[in-house]
PDB file of C-alpha atoms in Angstrom:
ATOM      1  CA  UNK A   1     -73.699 172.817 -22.707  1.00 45.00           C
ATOM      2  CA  UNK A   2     -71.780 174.233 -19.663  1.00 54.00           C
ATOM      3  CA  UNK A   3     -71.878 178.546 -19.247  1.00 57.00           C
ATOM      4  CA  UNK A   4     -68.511 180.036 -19.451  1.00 59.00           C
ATOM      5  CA  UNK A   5     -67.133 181.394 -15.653  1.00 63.00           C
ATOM      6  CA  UNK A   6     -66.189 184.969 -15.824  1.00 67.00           C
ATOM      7  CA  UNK A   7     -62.816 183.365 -15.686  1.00 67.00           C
ATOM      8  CA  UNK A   8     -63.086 182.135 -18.736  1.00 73.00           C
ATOM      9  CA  UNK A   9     -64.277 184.950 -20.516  1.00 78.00           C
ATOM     10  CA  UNK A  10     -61.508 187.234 -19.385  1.00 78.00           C
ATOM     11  CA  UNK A  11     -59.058 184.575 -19.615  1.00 79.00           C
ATOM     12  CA  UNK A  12     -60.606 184.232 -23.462  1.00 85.00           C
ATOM     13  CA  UNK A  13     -60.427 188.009 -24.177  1.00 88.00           C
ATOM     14  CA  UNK A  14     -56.509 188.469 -23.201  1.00 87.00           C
ATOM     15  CA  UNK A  15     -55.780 185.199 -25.244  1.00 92.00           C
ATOM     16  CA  UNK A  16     -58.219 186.774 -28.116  1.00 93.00           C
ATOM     17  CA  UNK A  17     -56.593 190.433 -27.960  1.00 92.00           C
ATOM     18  CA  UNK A  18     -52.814 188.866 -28.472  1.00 93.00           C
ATOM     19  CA  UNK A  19     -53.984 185.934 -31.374  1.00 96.00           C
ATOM     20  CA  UNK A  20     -53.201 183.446 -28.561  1.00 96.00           C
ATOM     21  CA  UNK A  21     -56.859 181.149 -29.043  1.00 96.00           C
ATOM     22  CA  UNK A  22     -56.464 177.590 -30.085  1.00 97.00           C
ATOM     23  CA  UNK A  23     -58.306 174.691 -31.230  1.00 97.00           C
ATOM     24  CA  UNK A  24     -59.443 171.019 -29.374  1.00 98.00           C
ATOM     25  CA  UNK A  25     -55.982 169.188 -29.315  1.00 97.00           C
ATOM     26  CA  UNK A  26     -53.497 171.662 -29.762  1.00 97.00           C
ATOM     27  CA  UNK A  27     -50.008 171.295 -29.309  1.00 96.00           C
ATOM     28  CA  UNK A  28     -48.307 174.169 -27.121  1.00 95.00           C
ATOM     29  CA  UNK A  29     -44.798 174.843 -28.683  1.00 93.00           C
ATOM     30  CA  UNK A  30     -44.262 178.527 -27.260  1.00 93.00           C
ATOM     31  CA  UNK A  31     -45.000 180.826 -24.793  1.00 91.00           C
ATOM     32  CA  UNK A  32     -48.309 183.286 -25.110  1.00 92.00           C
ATOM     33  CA  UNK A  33     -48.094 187.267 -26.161  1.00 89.00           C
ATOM     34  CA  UNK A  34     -49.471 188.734 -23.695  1.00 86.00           C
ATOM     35  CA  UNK A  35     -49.396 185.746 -21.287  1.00 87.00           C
ATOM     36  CA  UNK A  36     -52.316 183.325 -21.768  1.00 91.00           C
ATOM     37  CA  UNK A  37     -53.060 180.320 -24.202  1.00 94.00           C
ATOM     38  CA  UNK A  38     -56.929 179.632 -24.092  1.00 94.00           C
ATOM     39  CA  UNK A  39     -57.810 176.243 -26.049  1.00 95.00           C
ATOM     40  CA  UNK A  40     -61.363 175.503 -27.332  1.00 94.00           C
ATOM     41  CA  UNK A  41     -60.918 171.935 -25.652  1.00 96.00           C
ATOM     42  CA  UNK A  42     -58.178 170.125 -24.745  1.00 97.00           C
ATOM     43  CA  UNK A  43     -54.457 171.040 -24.904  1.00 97.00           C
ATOM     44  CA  UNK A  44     -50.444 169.016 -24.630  1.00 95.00           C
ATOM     45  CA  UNK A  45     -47.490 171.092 -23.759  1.00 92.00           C
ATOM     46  CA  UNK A  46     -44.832 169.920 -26.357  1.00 88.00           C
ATOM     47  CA  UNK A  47     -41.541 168.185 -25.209  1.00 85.00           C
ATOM     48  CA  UNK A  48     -38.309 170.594 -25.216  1.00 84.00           C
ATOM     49  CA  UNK A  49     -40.520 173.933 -24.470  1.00 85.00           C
ATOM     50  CA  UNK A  50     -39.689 176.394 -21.717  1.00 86.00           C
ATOM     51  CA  UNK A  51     -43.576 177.932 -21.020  1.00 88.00           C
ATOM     52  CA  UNK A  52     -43.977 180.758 -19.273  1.00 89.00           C
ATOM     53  CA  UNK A  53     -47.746 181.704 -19.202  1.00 88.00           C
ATOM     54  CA  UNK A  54     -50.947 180.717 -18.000  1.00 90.00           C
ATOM     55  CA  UNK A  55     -53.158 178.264 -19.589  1.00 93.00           C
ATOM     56  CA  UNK A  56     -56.727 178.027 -19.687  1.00 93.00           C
ATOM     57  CA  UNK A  57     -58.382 175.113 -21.267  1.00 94.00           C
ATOM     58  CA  UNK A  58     -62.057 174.218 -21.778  1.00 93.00           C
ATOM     59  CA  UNK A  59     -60.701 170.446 -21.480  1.00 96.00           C
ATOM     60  CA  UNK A  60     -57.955 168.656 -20.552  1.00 97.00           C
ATOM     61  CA  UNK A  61     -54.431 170.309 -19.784  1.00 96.00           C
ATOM     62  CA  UNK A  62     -51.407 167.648 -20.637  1.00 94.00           C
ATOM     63  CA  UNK A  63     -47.809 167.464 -19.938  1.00 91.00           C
ATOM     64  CA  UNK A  64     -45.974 164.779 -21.475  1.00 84.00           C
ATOM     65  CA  UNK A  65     -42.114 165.541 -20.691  1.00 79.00           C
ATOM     66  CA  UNK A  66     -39.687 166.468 -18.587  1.00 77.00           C
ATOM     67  CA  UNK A  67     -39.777 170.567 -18.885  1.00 79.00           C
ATOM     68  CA  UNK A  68     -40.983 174.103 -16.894  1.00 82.00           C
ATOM     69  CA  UNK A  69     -43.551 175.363 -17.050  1.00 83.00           C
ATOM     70  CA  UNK A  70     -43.964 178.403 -15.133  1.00 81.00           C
ATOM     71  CA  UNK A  71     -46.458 181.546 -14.346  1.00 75.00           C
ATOM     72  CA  UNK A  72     -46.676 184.709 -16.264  1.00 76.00           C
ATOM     73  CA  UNK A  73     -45.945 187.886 -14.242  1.00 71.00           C
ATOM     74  CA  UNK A  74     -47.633 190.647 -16.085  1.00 67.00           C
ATOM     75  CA  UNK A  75     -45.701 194.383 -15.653  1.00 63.00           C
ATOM     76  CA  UNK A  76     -43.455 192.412 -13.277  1.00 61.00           C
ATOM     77  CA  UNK A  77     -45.960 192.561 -10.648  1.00 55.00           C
ATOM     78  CA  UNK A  78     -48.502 189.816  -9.421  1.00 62.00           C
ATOM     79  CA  UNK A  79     -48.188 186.621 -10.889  1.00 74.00           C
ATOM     80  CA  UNK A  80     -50.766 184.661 -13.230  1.00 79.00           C
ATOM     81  CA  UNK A  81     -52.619 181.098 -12.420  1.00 83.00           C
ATOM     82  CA  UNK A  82     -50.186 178.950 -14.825  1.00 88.00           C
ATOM     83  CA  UNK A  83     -52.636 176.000 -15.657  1.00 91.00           C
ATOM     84  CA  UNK A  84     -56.759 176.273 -15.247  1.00 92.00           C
ATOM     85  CA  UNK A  85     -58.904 173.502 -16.791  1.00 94.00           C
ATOM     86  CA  UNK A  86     -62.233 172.810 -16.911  1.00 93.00           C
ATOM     87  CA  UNK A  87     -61.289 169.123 -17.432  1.00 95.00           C
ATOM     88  CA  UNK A  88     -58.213 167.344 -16.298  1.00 97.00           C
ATOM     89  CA  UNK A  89     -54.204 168.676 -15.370  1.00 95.00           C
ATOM     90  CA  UNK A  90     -52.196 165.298 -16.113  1.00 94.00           C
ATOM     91  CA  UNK A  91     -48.286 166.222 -15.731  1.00 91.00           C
ATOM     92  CA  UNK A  92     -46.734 163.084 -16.579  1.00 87.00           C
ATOM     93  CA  UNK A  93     -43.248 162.419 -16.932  1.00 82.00           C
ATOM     94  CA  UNK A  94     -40.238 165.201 -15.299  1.00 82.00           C
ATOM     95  CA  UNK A  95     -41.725 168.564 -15.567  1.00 84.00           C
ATOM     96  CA  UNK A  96     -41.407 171.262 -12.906  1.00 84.00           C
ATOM     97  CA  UNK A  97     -43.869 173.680 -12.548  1.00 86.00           C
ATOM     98  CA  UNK A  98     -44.478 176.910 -11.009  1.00 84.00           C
ATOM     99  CA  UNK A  99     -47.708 178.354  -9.651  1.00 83.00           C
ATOM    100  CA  UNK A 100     -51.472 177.768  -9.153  1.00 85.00           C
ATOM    101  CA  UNK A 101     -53.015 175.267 -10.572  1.00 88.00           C
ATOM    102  CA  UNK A 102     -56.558 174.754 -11.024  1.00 90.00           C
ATOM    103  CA  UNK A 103     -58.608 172.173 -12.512  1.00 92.00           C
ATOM    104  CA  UNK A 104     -62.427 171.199 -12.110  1.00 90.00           C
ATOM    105  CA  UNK A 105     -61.325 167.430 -12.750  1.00 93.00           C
ATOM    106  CA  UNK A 106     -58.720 165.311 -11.906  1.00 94.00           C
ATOM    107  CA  UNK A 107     -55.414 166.247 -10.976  1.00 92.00           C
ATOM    108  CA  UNK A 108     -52.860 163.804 -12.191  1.00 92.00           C
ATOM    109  CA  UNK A 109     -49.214 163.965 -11.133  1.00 89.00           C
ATOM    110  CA  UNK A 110     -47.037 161.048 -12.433  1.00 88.00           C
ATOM    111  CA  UNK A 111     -43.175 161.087 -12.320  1.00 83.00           C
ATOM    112  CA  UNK A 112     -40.810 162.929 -10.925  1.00 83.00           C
ATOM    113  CA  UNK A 113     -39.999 167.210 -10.546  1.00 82.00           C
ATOM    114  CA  UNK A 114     -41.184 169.776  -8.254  1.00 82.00           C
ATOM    115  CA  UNK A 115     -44.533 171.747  -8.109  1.00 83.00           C
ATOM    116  CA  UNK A 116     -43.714 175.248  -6.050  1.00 82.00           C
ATOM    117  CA  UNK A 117     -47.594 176.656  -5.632  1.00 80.00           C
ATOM    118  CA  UNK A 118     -50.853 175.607  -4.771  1.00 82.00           C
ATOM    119  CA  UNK A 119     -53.321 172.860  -6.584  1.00 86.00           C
ATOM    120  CA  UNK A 120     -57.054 173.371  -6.559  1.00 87.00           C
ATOM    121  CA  UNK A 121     -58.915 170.273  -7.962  1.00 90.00           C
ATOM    122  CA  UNK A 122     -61.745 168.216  -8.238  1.00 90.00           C
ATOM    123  CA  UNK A 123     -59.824 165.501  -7.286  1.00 89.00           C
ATOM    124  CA  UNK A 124     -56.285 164.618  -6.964  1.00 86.00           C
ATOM    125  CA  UNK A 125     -54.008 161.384  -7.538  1.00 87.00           C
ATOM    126  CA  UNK A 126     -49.718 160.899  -7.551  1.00 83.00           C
ATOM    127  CA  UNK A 127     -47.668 158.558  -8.608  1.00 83.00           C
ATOM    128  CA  UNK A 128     -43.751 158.440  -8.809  1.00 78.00           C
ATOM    129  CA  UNK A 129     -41.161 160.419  -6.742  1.00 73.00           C
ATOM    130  CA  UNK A 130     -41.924 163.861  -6.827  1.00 70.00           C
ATOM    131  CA  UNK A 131     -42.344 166.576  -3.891  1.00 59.00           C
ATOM    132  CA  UNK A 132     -45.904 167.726  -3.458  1.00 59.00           C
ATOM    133  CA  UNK A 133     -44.888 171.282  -2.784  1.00 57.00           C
ATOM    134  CA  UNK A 134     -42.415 173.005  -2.287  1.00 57.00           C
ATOM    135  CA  UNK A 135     -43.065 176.817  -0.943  1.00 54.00           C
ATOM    136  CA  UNK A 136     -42.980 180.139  -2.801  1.00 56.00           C
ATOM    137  CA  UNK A 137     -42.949 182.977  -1.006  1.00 51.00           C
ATOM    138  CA  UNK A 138     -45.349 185.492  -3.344  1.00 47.00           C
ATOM    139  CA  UNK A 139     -48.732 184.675  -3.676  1.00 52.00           C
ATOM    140  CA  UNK A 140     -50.341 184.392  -7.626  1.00 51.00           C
ATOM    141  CA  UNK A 141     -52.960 186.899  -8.502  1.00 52.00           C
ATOM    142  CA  UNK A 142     -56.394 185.277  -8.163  1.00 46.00           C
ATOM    143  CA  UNK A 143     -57.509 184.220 -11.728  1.00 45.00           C
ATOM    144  CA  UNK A 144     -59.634 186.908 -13.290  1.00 45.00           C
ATOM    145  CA  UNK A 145     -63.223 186.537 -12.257  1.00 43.00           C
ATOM    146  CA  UNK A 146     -64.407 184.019  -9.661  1.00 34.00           C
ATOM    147  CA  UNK A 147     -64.053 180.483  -9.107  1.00 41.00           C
ATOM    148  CA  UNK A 148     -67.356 178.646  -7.896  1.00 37.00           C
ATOM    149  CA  UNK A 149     -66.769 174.709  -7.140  1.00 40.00           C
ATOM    150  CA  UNK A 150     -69.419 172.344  -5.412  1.00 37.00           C
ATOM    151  CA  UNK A 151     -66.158 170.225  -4.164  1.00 37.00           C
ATOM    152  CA  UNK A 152     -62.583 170.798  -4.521  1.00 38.00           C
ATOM    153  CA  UNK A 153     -59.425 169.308  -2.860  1.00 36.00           C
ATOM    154  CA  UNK A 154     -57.282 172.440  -1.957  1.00 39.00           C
ATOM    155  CA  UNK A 155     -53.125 171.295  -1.833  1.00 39.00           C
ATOM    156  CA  UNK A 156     -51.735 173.927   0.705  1.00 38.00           C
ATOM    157  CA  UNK A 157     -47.926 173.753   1.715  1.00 37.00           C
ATOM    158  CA  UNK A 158     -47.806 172.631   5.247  1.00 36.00           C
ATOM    159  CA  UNK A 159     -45.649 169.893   6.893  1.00 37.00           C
ATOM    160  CA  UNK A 160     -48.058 168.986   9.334  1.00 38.00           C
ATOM    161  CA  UNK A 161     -51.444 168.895   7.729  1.00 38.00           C
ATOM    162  CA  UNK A 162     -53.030 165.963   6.601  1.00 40.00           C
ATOM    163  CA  UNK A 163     -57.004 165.324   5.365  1.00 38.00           C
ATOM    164  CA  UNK A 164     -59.234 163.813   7.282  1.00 38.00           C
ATOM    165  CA  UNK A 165     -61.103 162.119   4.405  1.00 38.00           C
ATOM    166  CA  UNK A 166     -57.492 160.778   3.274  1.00 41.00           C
ATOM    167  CA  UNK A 167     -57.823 162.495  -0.241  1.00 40.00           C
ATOM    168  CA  UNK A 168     -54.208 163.323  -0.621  1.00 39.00           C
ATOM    169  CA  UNK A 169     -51.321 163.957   1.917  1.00 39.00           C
ATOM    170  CA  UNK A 170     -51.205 168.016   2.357  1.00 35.00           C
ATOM    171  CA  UNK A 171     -54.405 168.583   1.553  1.00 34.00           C
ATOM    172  CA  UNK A 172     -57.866 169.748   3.120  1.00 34.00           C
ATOM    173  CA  UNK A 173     -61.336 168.667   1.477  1.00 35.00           C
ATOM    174  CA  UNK A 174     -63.360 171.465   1.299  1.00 35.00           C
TER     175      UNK A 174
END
């Protein structure tokens, strides 16, 4: 039994307030009211959606197609996290995304299209032709509530940095 972050919670009680809460396996096929989706486990984003939200997921967060998916900004000001997982991100296939990322597992990036943020995760693997970042100049507004991690592989945009422990190019182990 894990103990919800305050994350969670909050990210629960806009999802909650706006009918936006979701079973283990759900199929995304719209964008939130009120900006977030929170699932009960895991969660797909269905092929031929345009997202705009923020998802938080008690499992595993999967793209399967080539589409955007992009961050909420709530009264047009500050942005929110666009995918948070206590379990995996996999984005496999073509789909550009837009803004932070977080995941206490595995980060999974197969295919091709653009990420413009920042990854947090567990751990990280790529595969396929796609650029790591690509910059954005407004930063997201920090997820609601605080974000405690033992380890986490932080993807920053920056030509020139590289990790010493070789856990992905662009990114610092922290």
């Amino acid at each position: 039994h894990q103990t919800a972050t305050s994350t969670e919670v909050a990210s629960r009680a806009v999802a909650e307030a706006n009918g936006e809460v979701y079973p283990d396996g759900y199929v995304i096929d719209h964008s939130p009211v009120g900006g977030v989706i929170y699932c009960q486990g895991s969660c797909t984003v269905a092929a031929g959606v345009e997202f705009v939200g923020c998802i938080m997921a008690v499992g595993d967060i999967q793209v399967n197609a080539q589409i955007t998916v992009s961050n909420y900004t709530p009264n047009g000001t500050g942005y929110y996290p666009t995918m948070m997982a206590k379990g995996d991100i996999d984005l496999i296939g073509g789909a550009t995304v837009t803004g932070l990322l977080y995941t206490e597992g595995l980060f999974d990036k197969q295919g091709n299209g653009p990420i413009y943020g920042s990854v947090i995760a567990g751990d990280f693997s790529k595969g396929g032709g796609w650029d790591l970042m690509g910059f954005v100049p407004y930063p997201p507004e920090p997820p609601p509530g605080v974000l405690c991690l033992s380890r986490l592989c932080l993807v920053i945009p920056h030509k020139n940095r590289v990790c010493r422990n070789k856990c992905a190019p662009f990114s610092i182990k922290v």
